GROMACS .gro file of C-alpha atoms in nm:
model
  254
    1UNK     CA    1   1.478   2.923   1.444
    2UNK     CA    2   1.384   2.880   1.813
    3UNK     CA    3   1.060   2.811   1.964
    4UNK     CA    4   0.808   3.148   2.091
    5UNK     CA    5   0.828   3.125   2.463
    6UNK     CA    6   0.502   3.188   2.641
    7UNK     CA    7   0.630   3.488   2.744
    8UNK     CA    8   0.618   3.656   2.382
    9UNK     CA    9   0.340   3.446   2.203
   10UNK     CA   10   0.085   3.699   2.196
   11UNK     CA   11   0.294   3.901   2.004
   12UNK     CA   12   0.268   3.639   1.735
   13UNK     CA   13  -0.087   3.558   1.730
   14UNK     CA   14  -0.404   3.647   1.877
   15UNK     CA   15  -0.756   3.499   1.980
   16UNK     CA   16  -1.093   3.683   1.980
   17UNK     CA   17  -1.454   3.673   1.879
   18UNK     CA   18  -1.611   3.731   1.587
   19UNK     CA   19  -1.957   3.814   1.448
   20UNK     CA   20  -2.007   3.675   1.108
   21UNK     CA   21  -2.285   3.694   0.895
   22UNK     CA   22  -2.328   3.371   0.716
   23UNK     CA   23  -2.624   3.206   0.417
   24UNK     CA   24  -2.782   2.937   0.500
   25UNK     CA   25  -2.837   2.661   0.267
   26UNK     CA   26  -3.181   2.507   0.365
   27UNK     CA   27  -3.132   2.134   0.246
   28UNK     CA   28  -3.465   1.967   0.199
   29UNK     CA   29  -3.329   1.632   0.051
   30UNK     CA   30  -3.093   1.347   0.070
   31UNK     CA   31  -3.078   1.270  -0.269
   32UNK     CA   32  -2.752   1.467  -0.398
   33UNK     CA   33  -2.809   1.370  -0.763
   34UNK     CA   34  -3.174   1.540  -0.740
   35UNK     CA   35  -3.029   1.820  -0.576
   36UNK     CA   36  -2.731   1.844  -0.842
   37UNK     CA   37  -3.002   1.835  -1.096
   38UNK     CA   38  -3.204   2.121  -0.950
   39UNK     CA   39  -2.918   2.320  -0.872
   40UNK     CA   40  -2.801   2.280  -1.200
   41UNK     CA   41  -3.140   2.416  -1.363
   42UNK     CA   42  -3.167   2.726  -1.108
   43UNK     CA   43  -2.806   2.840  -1.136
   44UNK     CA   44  -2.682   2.623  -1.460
   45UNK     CA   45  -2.730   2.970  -1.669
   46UNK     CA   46  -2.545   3.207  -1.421
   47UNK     CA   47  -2.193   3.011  -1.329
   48UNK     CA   48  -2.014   3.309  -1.113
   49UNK     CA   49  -2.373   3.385  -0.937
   50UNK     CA   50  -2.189   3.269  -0.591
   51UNK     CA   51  -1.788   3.409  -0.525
   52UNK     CA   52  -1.714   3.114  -0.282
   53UNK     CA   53  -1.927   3.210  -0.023
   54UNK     CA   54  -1.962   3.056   0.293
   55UNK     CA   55  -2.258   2.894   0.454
   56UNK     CA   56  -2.408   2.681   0.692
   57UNK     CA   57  -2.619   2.364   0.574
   58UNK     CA   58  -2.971   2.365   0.746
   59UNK     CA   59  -3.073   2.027   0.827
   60UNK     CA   60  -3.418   2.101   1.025
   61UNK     CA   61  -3.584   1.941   0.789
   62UNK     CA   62  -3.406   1.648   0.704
   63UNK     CA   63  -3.379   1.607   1.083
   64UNK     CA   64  -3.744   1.546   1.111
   65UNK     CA   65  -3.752   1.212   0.862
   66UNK     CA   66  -3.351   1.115   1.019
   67UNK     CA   67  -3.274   1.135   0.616
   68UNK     CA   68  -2.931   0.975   0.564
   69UNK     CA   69  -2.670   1.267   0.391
   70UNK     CA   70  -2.380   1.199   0.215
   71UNK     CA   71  -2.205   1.504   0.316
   72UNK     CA   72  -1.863   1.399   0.121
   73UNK     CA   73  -2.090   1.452  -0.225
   74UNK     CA   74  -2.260   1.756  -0.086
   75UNK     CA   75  -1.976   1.929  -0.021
   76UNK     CA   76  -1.856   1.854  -0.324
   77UNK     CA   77  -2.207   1.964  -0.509
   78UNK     CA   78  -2.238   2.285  -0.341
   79UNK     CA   79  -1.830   2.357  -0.427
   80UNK     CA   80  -1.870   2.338  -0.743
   81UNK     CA   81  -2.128   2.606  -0.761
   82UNK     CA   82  -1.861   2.841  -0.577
   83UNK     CA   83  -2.017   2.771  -0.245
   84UNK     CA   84  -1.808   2.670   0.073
   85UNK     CA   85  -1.963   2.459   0.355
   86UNK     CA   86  -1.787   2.560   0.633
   87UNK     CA   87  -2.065   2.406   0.898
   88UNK     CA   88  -2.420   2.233   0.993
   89UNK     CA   89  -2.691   2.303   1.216
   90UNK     CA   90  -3.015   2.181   1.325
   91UNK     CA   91  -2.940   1.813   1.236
   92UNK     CA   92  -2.998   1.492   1.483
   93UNK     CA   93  -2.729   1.318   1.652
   94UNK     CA   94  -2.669   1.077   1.353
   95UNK     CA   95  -2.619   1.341   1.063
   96UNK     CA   96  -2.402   1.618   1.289
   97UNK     CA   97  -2.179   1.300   1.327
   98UNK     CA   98  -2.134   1.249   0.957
   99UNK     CA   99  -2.128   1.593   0.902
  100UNK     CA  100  -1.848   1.658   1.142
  101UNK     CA  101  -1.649   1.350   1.001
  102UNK     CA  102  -1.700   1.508   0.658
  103UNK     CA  103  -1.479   1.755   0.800
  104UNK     CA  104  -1.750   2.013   0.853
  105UNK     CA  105  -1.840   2.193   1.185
  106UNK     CA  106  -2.129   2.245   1.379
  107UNK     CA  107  -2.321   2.616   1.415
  108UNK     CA  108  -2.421   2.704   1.742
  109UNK     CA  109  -2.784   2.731   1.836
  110UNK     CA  110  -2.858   3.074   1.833
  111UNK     CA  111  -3.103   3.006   2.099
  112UNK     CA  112  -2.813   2.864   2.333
  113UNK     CA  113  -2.561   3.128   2.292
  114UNK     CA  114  -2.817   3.388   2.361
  115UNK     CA  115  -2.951   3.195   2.717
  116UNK     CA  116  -2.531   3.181   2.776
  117UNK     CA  117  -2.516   3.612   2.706
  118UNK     CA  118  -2.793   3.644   2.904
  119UNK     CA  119  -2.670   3.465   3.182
  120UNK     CA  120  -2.324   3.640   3.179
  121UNK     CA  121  -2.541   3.983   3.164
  122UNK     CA  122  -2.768   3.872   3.458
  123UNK     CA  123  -2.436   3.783   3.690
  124UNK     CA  124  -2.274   4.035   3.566
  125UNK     CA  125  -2.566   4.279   3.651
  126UNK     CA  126  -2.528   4.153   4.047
  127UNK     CA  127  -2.202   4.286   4.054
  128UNK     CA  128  -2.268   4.593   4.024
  129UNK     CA  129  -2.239   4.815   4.336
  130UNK     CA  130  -2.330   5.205   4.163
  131UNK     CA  131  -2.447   5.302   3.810
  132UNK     CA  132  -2.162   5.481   3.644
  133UNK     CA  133  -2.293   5.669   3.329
  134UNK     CA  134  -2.069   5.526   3.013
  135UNK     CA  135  -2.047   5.688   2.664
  136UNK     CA  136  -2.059   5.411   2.400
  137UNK     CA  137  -2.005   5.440   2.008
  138UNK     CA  138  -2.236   5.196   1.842
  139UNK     CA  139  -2.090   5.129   1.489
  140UNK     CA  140  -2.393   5.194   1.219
  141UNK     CA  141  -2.297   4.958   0.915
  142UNK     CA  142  -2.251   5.133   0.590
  143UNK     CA  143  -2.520   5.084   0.366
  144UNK     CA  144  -2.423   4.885   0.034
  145UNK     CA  145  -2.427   5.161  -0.277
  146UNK     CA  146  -2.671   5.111  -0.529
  147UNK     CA  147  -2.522   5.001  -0.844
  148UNK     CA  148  -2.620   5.179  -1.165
  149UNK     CA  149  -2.571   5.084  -1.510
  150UNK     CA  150  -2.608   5.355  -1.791
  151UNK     CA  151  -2.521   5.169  -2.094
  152UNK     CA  152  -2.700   4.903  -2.266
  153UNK     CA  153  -2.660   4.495  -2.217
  154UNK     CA  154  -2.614   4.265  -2.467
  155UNK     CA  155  -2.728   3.910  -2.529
  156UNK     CA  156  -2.404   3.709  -2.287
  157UNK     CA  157  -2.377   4.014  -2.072
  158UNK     CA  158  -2.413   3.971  -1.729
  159UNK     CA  159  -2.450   4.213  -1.374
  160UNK     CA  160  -2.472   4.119  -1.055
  161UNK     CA  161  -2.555   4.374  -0.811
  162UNK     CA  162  -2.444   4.220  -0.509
  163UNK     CA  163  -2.577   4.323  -0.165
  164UNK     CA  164  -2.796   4.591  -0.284
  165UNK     CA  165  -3.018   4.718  -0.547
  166UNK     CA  166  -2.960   4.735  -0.949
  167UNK     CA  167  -3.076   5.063  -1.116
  168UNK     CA  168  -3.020   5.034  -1.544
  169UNK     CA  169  -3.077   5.303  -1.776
  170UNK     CA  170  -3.083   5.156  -2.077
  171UNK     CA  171  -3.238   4.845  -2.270
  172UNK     CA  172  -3.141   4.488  -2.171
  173UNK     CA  173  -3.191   4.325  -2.431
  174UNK     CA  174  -3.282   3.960  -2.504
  175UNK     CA  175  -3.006   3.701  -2.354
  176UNK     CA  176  -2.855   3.946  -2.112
  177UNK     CA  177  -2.913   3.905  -1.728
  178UNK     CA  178  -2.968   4.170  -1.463
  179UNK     CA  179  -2.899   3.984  -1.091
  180UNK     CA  180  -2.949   4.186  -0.748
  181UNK     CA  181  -2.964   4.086  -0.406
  182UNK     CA  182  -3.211   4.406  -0.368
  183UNK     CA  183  -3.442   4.519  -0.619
  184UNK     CA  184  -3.405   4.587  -1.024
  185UNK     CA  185  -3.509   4.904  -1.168
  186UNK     CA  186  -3.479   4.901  -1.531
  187UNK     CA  187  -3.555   5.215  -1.717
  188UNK     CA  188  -3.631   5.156  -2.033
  189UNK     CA  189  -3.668   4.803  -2.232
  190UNK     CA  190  -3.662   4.475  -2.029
  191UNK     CA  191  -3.625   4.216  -2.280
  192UNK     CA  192  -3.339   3.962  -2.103
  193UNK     CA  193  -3.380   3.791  -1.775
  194UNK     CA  194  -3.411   3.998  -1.409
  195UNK     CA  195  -3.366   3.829  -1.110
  196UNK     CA  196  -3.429   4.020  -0.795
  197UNK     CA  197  -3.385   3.910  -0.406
  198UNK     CA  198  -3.119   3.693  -0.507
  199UNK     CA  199  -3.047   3.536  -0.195
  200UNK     CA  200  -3.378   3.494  -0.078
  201UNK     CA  201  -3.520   3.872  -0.009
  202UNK     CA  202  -3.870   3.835  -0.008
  203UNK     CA  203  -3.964   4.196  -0.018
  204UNK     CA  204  -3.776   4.297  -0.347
  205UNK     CA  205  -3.919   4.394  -0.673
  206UNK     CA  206  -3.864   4.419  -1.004
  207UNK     CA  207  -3.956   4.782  -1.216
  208UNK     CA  208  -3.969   4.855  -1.544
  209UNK     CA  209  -4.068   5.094  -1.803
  210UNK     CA  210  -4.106   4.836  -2.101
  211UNK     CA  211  -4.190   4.492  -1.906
  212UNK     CA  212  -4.116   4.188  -2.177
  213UNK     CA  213  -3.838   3.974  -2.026
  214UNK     CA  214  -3.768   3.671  -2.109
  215UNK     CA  215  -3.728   3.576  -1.759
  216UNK     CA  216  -3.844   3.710  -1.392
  217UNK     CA  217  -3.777   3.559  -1.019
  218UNK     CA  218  -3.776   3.725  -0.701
  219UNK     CA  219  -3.597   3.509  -0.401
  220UNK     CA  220  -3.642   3.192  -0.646
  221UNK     CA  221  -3.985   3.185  -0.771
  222UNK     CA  222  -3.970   3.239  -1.114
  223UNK     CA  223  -4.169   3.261  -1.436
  224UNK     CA  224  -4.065   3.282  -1.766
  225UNK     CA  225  -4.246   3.333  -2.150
  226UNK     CA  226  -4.349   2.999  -2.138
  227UNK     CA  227  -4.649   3.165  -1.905
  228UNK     CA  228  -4.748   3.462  -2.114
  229UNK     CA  229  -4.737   3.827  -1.877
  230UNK     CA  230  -5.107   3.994  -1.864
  231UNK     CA  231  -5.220   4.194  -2.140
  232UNK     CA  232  -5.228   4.512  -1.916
  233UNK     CA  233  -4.823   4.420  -1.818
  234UNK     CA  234  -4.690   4.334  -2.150
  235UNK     CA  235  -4.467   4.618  -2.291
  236UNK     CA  236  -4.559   4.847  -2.019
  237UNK     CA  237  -4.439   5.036  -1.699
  238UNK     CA  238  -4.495   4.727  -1.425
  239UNK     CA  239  -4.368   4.636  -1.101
  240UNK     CA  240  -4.345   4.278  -1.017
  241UNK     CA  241  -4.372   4.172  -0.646
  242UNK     CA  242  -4.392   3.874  -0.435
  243UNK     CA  243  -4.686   3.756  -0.266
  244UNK     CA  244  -4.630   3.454  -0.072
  245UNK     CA  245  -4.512   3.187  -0.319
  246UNK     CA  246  -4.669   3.423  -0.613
  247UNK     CA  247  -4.548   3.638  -0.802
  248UNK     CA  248  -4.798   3.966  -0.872
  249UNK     CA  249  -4.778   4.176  -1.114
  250UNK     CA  250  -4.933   4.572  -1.096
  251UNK     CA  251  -4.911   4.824  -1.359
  252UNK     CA  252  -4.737   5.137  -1.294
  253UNK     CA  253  -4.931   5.485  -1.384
  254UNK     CA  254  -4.665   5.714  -1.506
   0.00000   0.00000   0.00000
């Protein structure tokens, strides 16, 4: 088979920009067998909570005390929860340069791309000689469905509502799990474990018509039976909230 010629490569393949939206993975320590141990007890109980998603490793705050990584065993940590490193950001000189030997890449600052756009936009700005009215279609993204479950879950069961809010209309029992990036709206019976803003929404809640889980957490703060729900909660309509690190609890009047 012979070589493309320049003249027909860009029939082959193409180059252009992309938007992506990414997680970031905040990474507050050094130690990767601590960090295997938490990670373990936050996410040892839901094993497909993560579908190999990409993110970006935050290293502010490791920057700040010029911690030492070992970004071969973090890679490897965070893989085997499903998640794929794909890049760094915020780190000092030092840990970029392990990082990028790891084989990772570095983020850009958001901060410096948008000084670069605003630049272009300025020079481009003294070019022009006459305003020329222009019609532009701005794409509105569609807004994630709400998933609903009408059947009751089991002890093992498990549903992830990813992206948006969980709505159930029957009991979930003791054992099952009820997982939403959004909020959880159970109505009827929740016995099992519901865990709302599941990567890291601060303003989602938790409903329910029958509040006795087992388990509750809202973008990781959690609480579970060992600390006994208020007498005015227990077995009744509730909505659980976050307040700060806290989580509040407020009965619901129906």
């Amino acid at each position: 088979m012979s070589a493309a010629s320049p003249a027909n490569a860009s029939a082959l393949f193409d180059l252009k920009s992309a938007s992506l939206s990414l997680e970031a993975f905040l990474l507050k320590t050094g130690n990767i067998q601590a960090l295997s141990q938490a990670m373990a007890e936050r996410f040892g109980d839901t094993p497909d909570f993560f579908s190999h998603d990409p993110v970006v490793i935050d290293l502010t705050h490791l920057a700040s005390l010029d911690a030492t990584v070992n970004f071969e065993a973090l890679i490897q940590l965070l893989t085997s929860f499903k998640l794929k490193p794909v890049a760094v950001r915020g780190g000092t000189v030092k840990q970029t340069a392990a990082a990028l030997e790891a084989g990772l890449s570095e983020a850009p600052d958001g901060h410096a791309v948008a000084a670069r756009v605003e630049t272009v936009v300025q020079e481009v700005i003294k070019e022009v000689v006459r305003e020329v009215p222009v019609e532009v279609r701005v794409e509105v993204p569609t807004s994630v469905p709400t998933m609903v479950i009408d059947k009751p879950l089991r002890s093992g069961q498990q549903i992830y509502a990813k992206g948006g809010d969980l709505v159930i209309m029957a009991i979930v029992n003791h054992g099952a799990e009820v997982i939403a990036d959004g909020n959880i709206h159970v109505y009827a019976p929740l016995r099992g474990k519901a865990i709302a803003g599941a990567k890291g929404n601060t303003q989602a809640r938790i409903f329910s018509t029958c509040m006795e889980p087992e388990l509750l957490s809202i973008a990781g703060t959690y609480r579970t039976t060992e600390n006994p729900l208020p007498a005015n909660i227990k077995g009744k309509p509730a909505q659980i909230r976050l307040e700060g690190e806290r989580l509040v609890f407020d009965p619901i009047q129906i």
